[in-house]
Short mmCIF file of C-alpha atoms and ligand atoms in Angstrom, two decimals:
data_model
loop_
_atom_site.label_atom_id
_atom_site.label_comp_id
_atom_site.label_asym_id
_atom_site.label_seq_id
_atom_site.Cartn_x
_atom_site.Cartn_y
_atom_site.Cartn_z
CA MET R 1 5.27 156.16 -19.33
CA ASN R 2 3.87 153.16 -17.50
CA ILE R 3 1.61 150.49 -19.58
CA ILE R 4 0.17 147.08 -19.06
CA LEU R 5 0.09 144.49 -21.57
CA LEU R 6 -2.84 142.75 -21.01
CA GLY R 7 -4.12 139.22 -22.85
CA PRO R 8 -4.42 135.59 -22.40
CA PRO R 9 -1.52 133.07 -22.19
CA GLY R 10 0.40 133.17 -25.53
CA ALA R 11 -0.80 136.51 -26.58
CA GLY R 12 2.36 137.76 -27.05
CA LYS R 13 2.93 140.34 -24.23
CA GLY R 14 6.35 139.10 -23.49
CA THR R 15 7.20 139.29 -27.22
CA GLN R 16 6.11 143.05 -27.55
CA ALA R 17 7.55 143.63 -24.00
CA GLN R 18 11.13 143.05 -25.19
CA ARG R 19 10.64 145.18 -28.02
CA LEU R 20 9.28 148.30 -26.36
CA VAL R 21 12.43 147.57 -23.88
CA GLU R 22 14.88 147.60 -26.98
CA ARG R 23 13.45 150.91 -28.73
CA HIS R 24 12.49 152.61 -25.77
CA GLY R 25 14.39 151.53 -22.56
CA MET R 26 11.35 151.04 -20.57
CA LYS R 27 11.74 148.18 -17.76
CA GLN R 28 9.51 145.36 -18.43
CA LEU R 29 8.28 144.02 -15.44
CA SER R 30 6.82 140.09 -16.10
CA THR R 31 5.50 138.75 -12.74
CA GLY R 32 5.90 135.07 -14.53
CA ASP R 33 9.63 135.57 -14.91
CA MET R 34 10.01 137.01 -11.54
CA LEU R 35 8.11 133.72 -10.32
CA ARG R 36 10.26 131.69 -12.36
CA ALA R 37 13.35 133.02 -11.16
CA ALA R 38 12.46 132.52 -7.56
CA VAL R 39 11.58 129.07 -8.26
CA LYS R 40 14.83 128.64 -9.97
CA ALA R 41 16.67 129.89 -6.92
CA GLY R 42 14.59 127.85 -4.16
CA THR R 43 13.69 130.83 -2.46
CA PRO R 44 10.51 130.63 0.24
CA VAL R 45 8.33 132.44 -2.75
CA GLY R 46 9.71 129.90 -5.71
CA LEU R 47 8.92 126.85 -3.35
CA LYS R 48 5.11 128.28 -2.65
CA ALA R 49 4.71 129.18 -6.28
CA LYS R 50 6.20 126.03 -8.19
CA ALA R 51 3.38 123.70 -7.84
CA VAL R 52 0.74 126.60 -8.84
CA MET R 53 2.42 127.60 -11.54
CA GLU R 54 3.26 124.10 -12.94
CA ALA R 55 -0.78 123.54 -12.46
CA GLY R 56 -1.49 126.48 -14.66
CA GLN R 57 -3.11 128.46 -11.52
CA LEU R 58 -2.48 131.91 -10.17
CA VAL R 59 0.01 132.66 -7.13
CA SER R 60 -1.51 134.42 -4.42
CA ASP R 61 -2.40 138.18 -4.94
CA GLU R 62 -0.01 139.17 -2.03
CA ILE R 63 3.33 137.10 -3.15
CA VAL R 64 3.06 138.92 -6.63
CA SER R 65 2.12 142.29 -5.55
CA ALA R 66 5.11 142.32 -2.87
CA LEU R 67 7.16 141.61 -6.16
CA ILE R 68 6.56 144.22 -8.47
CA GLY R 69 6.42 146.81 -5.39
CA ASP R 70 10.18 145.88 -5.23
CA GLU R 71 10.78 145.95 -8.78
CA LEU R 72 9.41 149.51 -9.50
CA ASP R 73 12.03 151.15 -6.63
CA ALA R 74 14.57 149.44 -8.56
CA LEU R 75 13.97 151.55 -11.99
CA ALA R 76 16.11 154.30 -12.83
CA ALA R 77 14.56 157.97 -12.73
CA GLY R 78 12.06 158.24 -15.09
CA GLN R 79 12.27 155.13 -16.61
CA GLY R 80 8.79 153.54 -17.94
CA ALA R 81 7.49 150.15 -16.75
CA ILE R 82 5.88 147.62 -18.70
CA PHE R 83 3.22 145.39 -16.56
CA ASP R 84 3.62 142.29 -17.94
CA GLY R 85 1.39 139.44 -16.81
CA TYR R 86 0.18 141.81 -13.76
CA PRO R 87 -1.97 142.75 -12.72
CA ARG R 88 -4.07 139.62 -13.08
CA THR R 89 -6.94 139.83 -10.81
CA ALA R 90 -9.15 142.37 -9.35
CA PRO R 91 -6.94 142.63 -5.88
CA GLN R 92 -4.09 143.02 -7.96
CA ALA R 93 -5.85 145.52 -9.85
CA GLU R 94 -6.43 147.29 -6.85
CA SER R 95 -2.68 146.85 -5.34
CA LEU R 96 -1.12 148.37 -8.35
CA GLY R 97 -3.03 151.39 -8.11
CA GLU R 98 -2.07 151.79 -4.50
CA ILE R 99 2.04 150.90 -5.40
CA LEU R 100 1.85 153.69 -8.15
CA ALA R 101 -0.01 156.55 -6.17
CA SER R 102 2.51 156.08 -3.25
CA ARG R 103 5.39 156.35 -5.75
CA GLY R 104 3.78 159.37 -7.51
CA LYS R 105 3.56 157.29 -10.62
CA VAL R 106 0.53 156.77 -13.02
CA LEU R 107 -0.87 154.52 -15.42
CA ASP R 108 -0.67 155.62 -18.90
CA HIS R 109 -2.29 152.58 -21.27
CA VAL R 110 -3.78 149.67 -20.48
CA ILE R 111 -3.33 147.75 -24.05
CA GLU R 112 -5.18 144.44 -24.71
CA LEU R 113 -3.85 142.02 -27.33
CA ASP R 114 -6.93 140.60 -29.06
CA VAL R 115 -6.47 137.18 -30.01
CA ASN R 116 -7.73 133.71 -31.15
CA GLU R 117 -7.39 131.37 -28.52
CA ASP R 118 -7.47 128.63 -30.57
CA ALA R 119 -4.39 129.88 -32.40
CA LEU R 120 -2.51 130.13 -28.69
CA VAL R 121 -1.82 126.69 -27.77
CA GLU R 122 0.06 126.33 -30.88
CA ARG R 123 1.88 129.22 -30.25
CA ILE R 124 2.68 128.39 -26.55
CA THR R 125 3.48 124.71 -27.39
CA GLY R 126 6.25 125.98 -30.09
CA ARG R 127 7.74 128.75 -27.76
CA TYR R 128 11.51 128.54 -26.25
CA THR R 129 14.33 130.90 -25.30
CA CYS R 130 17.59 131.39 -25.08
CA ALA R 131 18.93 129.51 -22.05
CA THR R 132 21.55 132.64 -21.54
CA CYS R 133 20.10 135.82 -22.50
CA GLY R 134 16.33 134.92 -22.42
CA LYS R 135 15.53 136.07 -26.10
CA GLY R 136 12.08 134.53 -27.69
CA TYR R 137 11.73 132.25 -30.36
CA HIS R 138 9.38 129.84 -31.81
CA ASP R 139 9.38 126.79 -33.90
CA THR R 140 7.53 127.90 -36.37
CA PHE R 141 6.92 131.99 -36.29
CA GLU R 142 10.46 133.00 -34.52
CA LYS R 143 13.40 130.93 -35.40
CA PRO R 144 17.24 132.14 -35.10
CA ALA R 145 18.53 133.22 -38.31
CA VAL R 146 21.04 130.43 -38.05
CA GLU R 147 19.72 127.23 -36.47
CA GLY R 148 20.79 126.14 -33.04
CA THR R 149 22.40 129.79 -32.66
CA CYS R 150 20.71 132.54 -30.72
CA ASP R 151 20.67 136.19 -32.80
CA LYS R 152 21.02 138.42 -29.48
CA CYS R 153 24.29 136.64 -27.39
CA GLY R 154 25.36 133.50 -29.92
CA GLY R 155 24.37 131.11 -27.41
CA HIS R 156 23.85 127.27 -28.22
CA GLU R 157 21.56 126.44 -25.35
CA PHE R 158 17.68 126.69 -25.43
CA LYS R 159 14.77 125.66 -22.85
CA ARG R 160 11.48 125.22 -22.91
CA ARG R 161 8.95 125.96 -19.75
CA PRO R 162 7.37 123.31 -17.99
CA ASP R 163 3.90 124.94 -17.80
CA ASP R 164 3.81 125.35 -21.67
CA ASN R 165 2.07 122.04 -22.48
CA GLU R 166 -1.45 121.87 -23.78
CA GLU R 167 -3.38 120.51 -20.66
CA THR R 168 -1.61 123.54 -18.46
CA VAL R 169 -2.30 126.27 -21.52
CA ARG R 170 -6.24 125.11 -21.29
CA THR R 171 -5.98 125.86 -17.47
CA ARG R 172 -4.28 128.96 -17.59
CA MET R 173 -6.93 130.05 -20.49
CA ALA R 174 -9.43 129.29 -17.86
CA GLU R 175 -7.75 131.66 -15.22
CA TYR R 176 -7.85 134.34 -17.63
CA ARG R 177 -11.31 134.07 -18.73
CA ALA R 178 -12.72 133.84 -15.04
CA LYS R 179 -10.34 136.24 -13.25
CA THR R 180 -8.10 138.58 -15.01
CA ALA R 181 -10.78 139.54 -18.23
CA PRO R 182 -12.76 140.77 -15.57
CA ILE R 183 -10.29 143.59 -14.47
CA LEU R 184 -10.92 145.56 -17.95
CA PRO R 185 -13.82 147.66 -17.06
CA ILE R 186 -11.66 149.20 -14.19
CA TYR R 187 -9.67 150.51 -16.57
CA GLU R 188 -12.12 151.24 -19.50
CA ALA R 189 -13.95 153.67 -16.65
CA GLN R 190 -10.36 155.42 -16.43
CA GLY R 191 -10.32 156.31 -20.39
CA ILE R 192 -6.97 154.23 -20.70
CA VAL R 193 -7.68 150.87 -22.61
CA SER R 194 -6.31 150.31 -26.28
CA ARG R 195 -7.01 147.04 -28.05
CA VAL R 196 -4.60 145.43 -30.86
CA ASN R 197 -5.03 142.56 -32.96
CA GLY R 198 -2.82 140.15 -31.43
CA MET R 199 -3.33 137.80 -34.23
CA ALA R 200 -1.43 139.66 -36.80
CA ASP R 201 2.15 139.69 -37.57
CA MET R 202 4.38 140.39 -34.72
CA ASP R 203 5.46 143.83 -36.53
CA ASP R 204 2.21 144.93 -37.29
CA VAL R 205 1.15 144.47 -33.66
CA THR R 206 4.56 146.38 -32.37
CA ALA R 207 3.40 149.28 -34.64
CA ALA R 208 -0.08 149.46 -33.36
CA ILE R 209 1.51 149.47 -29.83
CA GLU R 210 3.92 152.20 -30.91
CA ALA R 211 0.91 154.10 -32.42
CA ILE R 212 -0.85 154.17 -28.98
CA LEU R 213 2.12 155.17 -27.21
CA GLY R 214 2.81 157.85 -29.83
CA LYS R 215 -0.82 159.30 -28.56
CA ARG R 216 0.28 160.82 -25.25
P1 LIG X 1 3.65 134.10 -17.62
O1 LIG X 1 4.75 133.72 -17.59
O2 LIG X 1 2.85 135.84 -17.28
O3 LIG X 1 2.58 133.69 -18.57
P2 LIG X 1 1.47 134.21 -19.35
O4 LIG X 1 0.39 134.80 -19.01
O5 LIG X 1 0.61 132.38 -19.39
O6 LIG X 1 1.82 134.64 -20.57
P3 LIG X 1 2.73 133.92 -21.38
O7 LIG X 1 4.23 133.94 -20.92
O8 LIG X 1 2.67 132.16 -21.77
O9 LIG X 1 2.54 134.53 -22.91
P4 LIG X 1 2.61 135.98 -23.37
O10 LIG X 1 1.71 136.49 -23.58
O11 LIG X 1 3.82 136.48 -23.15
O12 LIG X 1 3.40 135.26 -25.21
P5 LIG X 1 4.81 135.32 -25.93
O13 LIG X 1 5.27 136.78 -26.20
O14 LIG X 1 5.56 134.38 -25.43
O15 LIG X 1 2.85 133.38 -16.16
C1 LIG X 1 3.22 131.97 -15.94
C2 LIG X 1 2.75 131.90 -14.44
O16 LIG X 1 3.16 132.57 -13.21
C3 LIG X 1 1.06 131.76 -14.27
O17 LIG X 1 0.39 130.40 -14.79
C4 LIG X 1 0.88 131.93 -12.81
O18 LIG X 1 0.61 130.36 -12.63
C5 LIG X 1 1.86 132.84 -12.48
N1 LIG X 1 1.89 134.15 -12.92
C6 LIG X 1 2.66 135.07 -13.25
N2 LIG X 1 2.05 136.12 -12.83
C7 LIG X 1 1.18 136.14 -12.14
C8 LIG X 1 0.18 137.21 -11.22
N3 LIG X 1 0.26 138.39 -11.88
N4 LIG X 1 -0.43 136.90 -10.28
C9 LIG X 1 -0.69 134.93 -10.08
N5 LIG X 1 -0.14 134.36 -10.66
C10 LIG X 1 1.03 134.72 -11.66
O19 LIG X 1 4.27 134.74 -27.08
C11 LIG X 1 4.12 133.37 -27.21
C12 LIG X 1 4.77 132.58 -28.43
O20 LIG X 1 4.03 133.33 -29.34
C13 LIG X 1 6.20 132.91 -28.67
O21 LIG X 1 7.30 132.05 -28.98
C14 LIG X 1 5.99 133.84 -29.97
O22 LIG X 1 7.07 133.93 -30.62
C15 LIG X 1 4.92 134.05 -30.78
N6 LIG X 1 3.93 134.89 -30.80
C16 LIG X 1 3.81 136.50 -30.53
N7 LIG X 1 3.17 137.19 -30.85
C17 LIG X 1 2.81 136.52 -32.09
C18 LIG X 1 2.30 136.82 -33.23
N8 LIG X 1 1.87 138.23 -33.35
N9 LIG X 1 2.14 136.22 -34.30
C19 LIG X 1 2.91 134.58 -34.39
N10 LIG X 1 3.58 134.26 -33.17
C20 LIG X 1 3.67 135.27 -32.04
#
């Protein structure tokens, strides 16, 4: 099964994608994570993307679509993909259709996380991850069981994203409204869009997504 998780910054796409990976062995394809890895490694893509990401704007369609194609080719036979943060523009949606079709794959569900934007700033500015394994946490909503120790790998170092400040978050939300929300009708016309209340408890959001996936 191949699905898109769609929603503005902080809607919970990454959180829910990690849970689907753990439960179903699907692969999370996060263009944000791929770009951050490229920035960290100082690759040509990373050098182009760094300033754009720090300003909260979108990296070029060509760059991200190339990243996705490479990752899809690395999937195990029969392994499903969770597109997290991709596609984000109409040209990216078109590219994804071509990328999937050329590999004999289809898109099964587009799940939109419906959220109240005002609450997202708190979610994002309180977010951090384990520097070793990448597990996500939040200052208020998801703390490690033992303070300072990662629940998953026992690591003690944590990090925050440079674009997780209020000003950049506002730009990212504006980009979402202007360029990403308008792609929904493409998928509505295909009859594959479902909406989930992204303001509910994380476990309830997961249950709602599982119910959608169980339908087909
Ligand atoms: P990207 O990394 O994709 O960031 P984003 O879309 O802004 O989304 P986030 O990762 O911020 O949020 P999320 O929805 O995953 O929320 P999370 O689960 O962490 O992109 C970053 C940048 O890269 C872009 O700005 C752009 O420059 C570039 N880029 C990436 N893809 C691109 C593309 N396709 N095209 C062009 N440019 C691209 O949750 C947030 C916090 O809330 C967490 O702490 C979590 O614990 C908490 N939380 C989650 N769910 C709940 C809940 N139900 N209740 C309470 N708290 C919750």
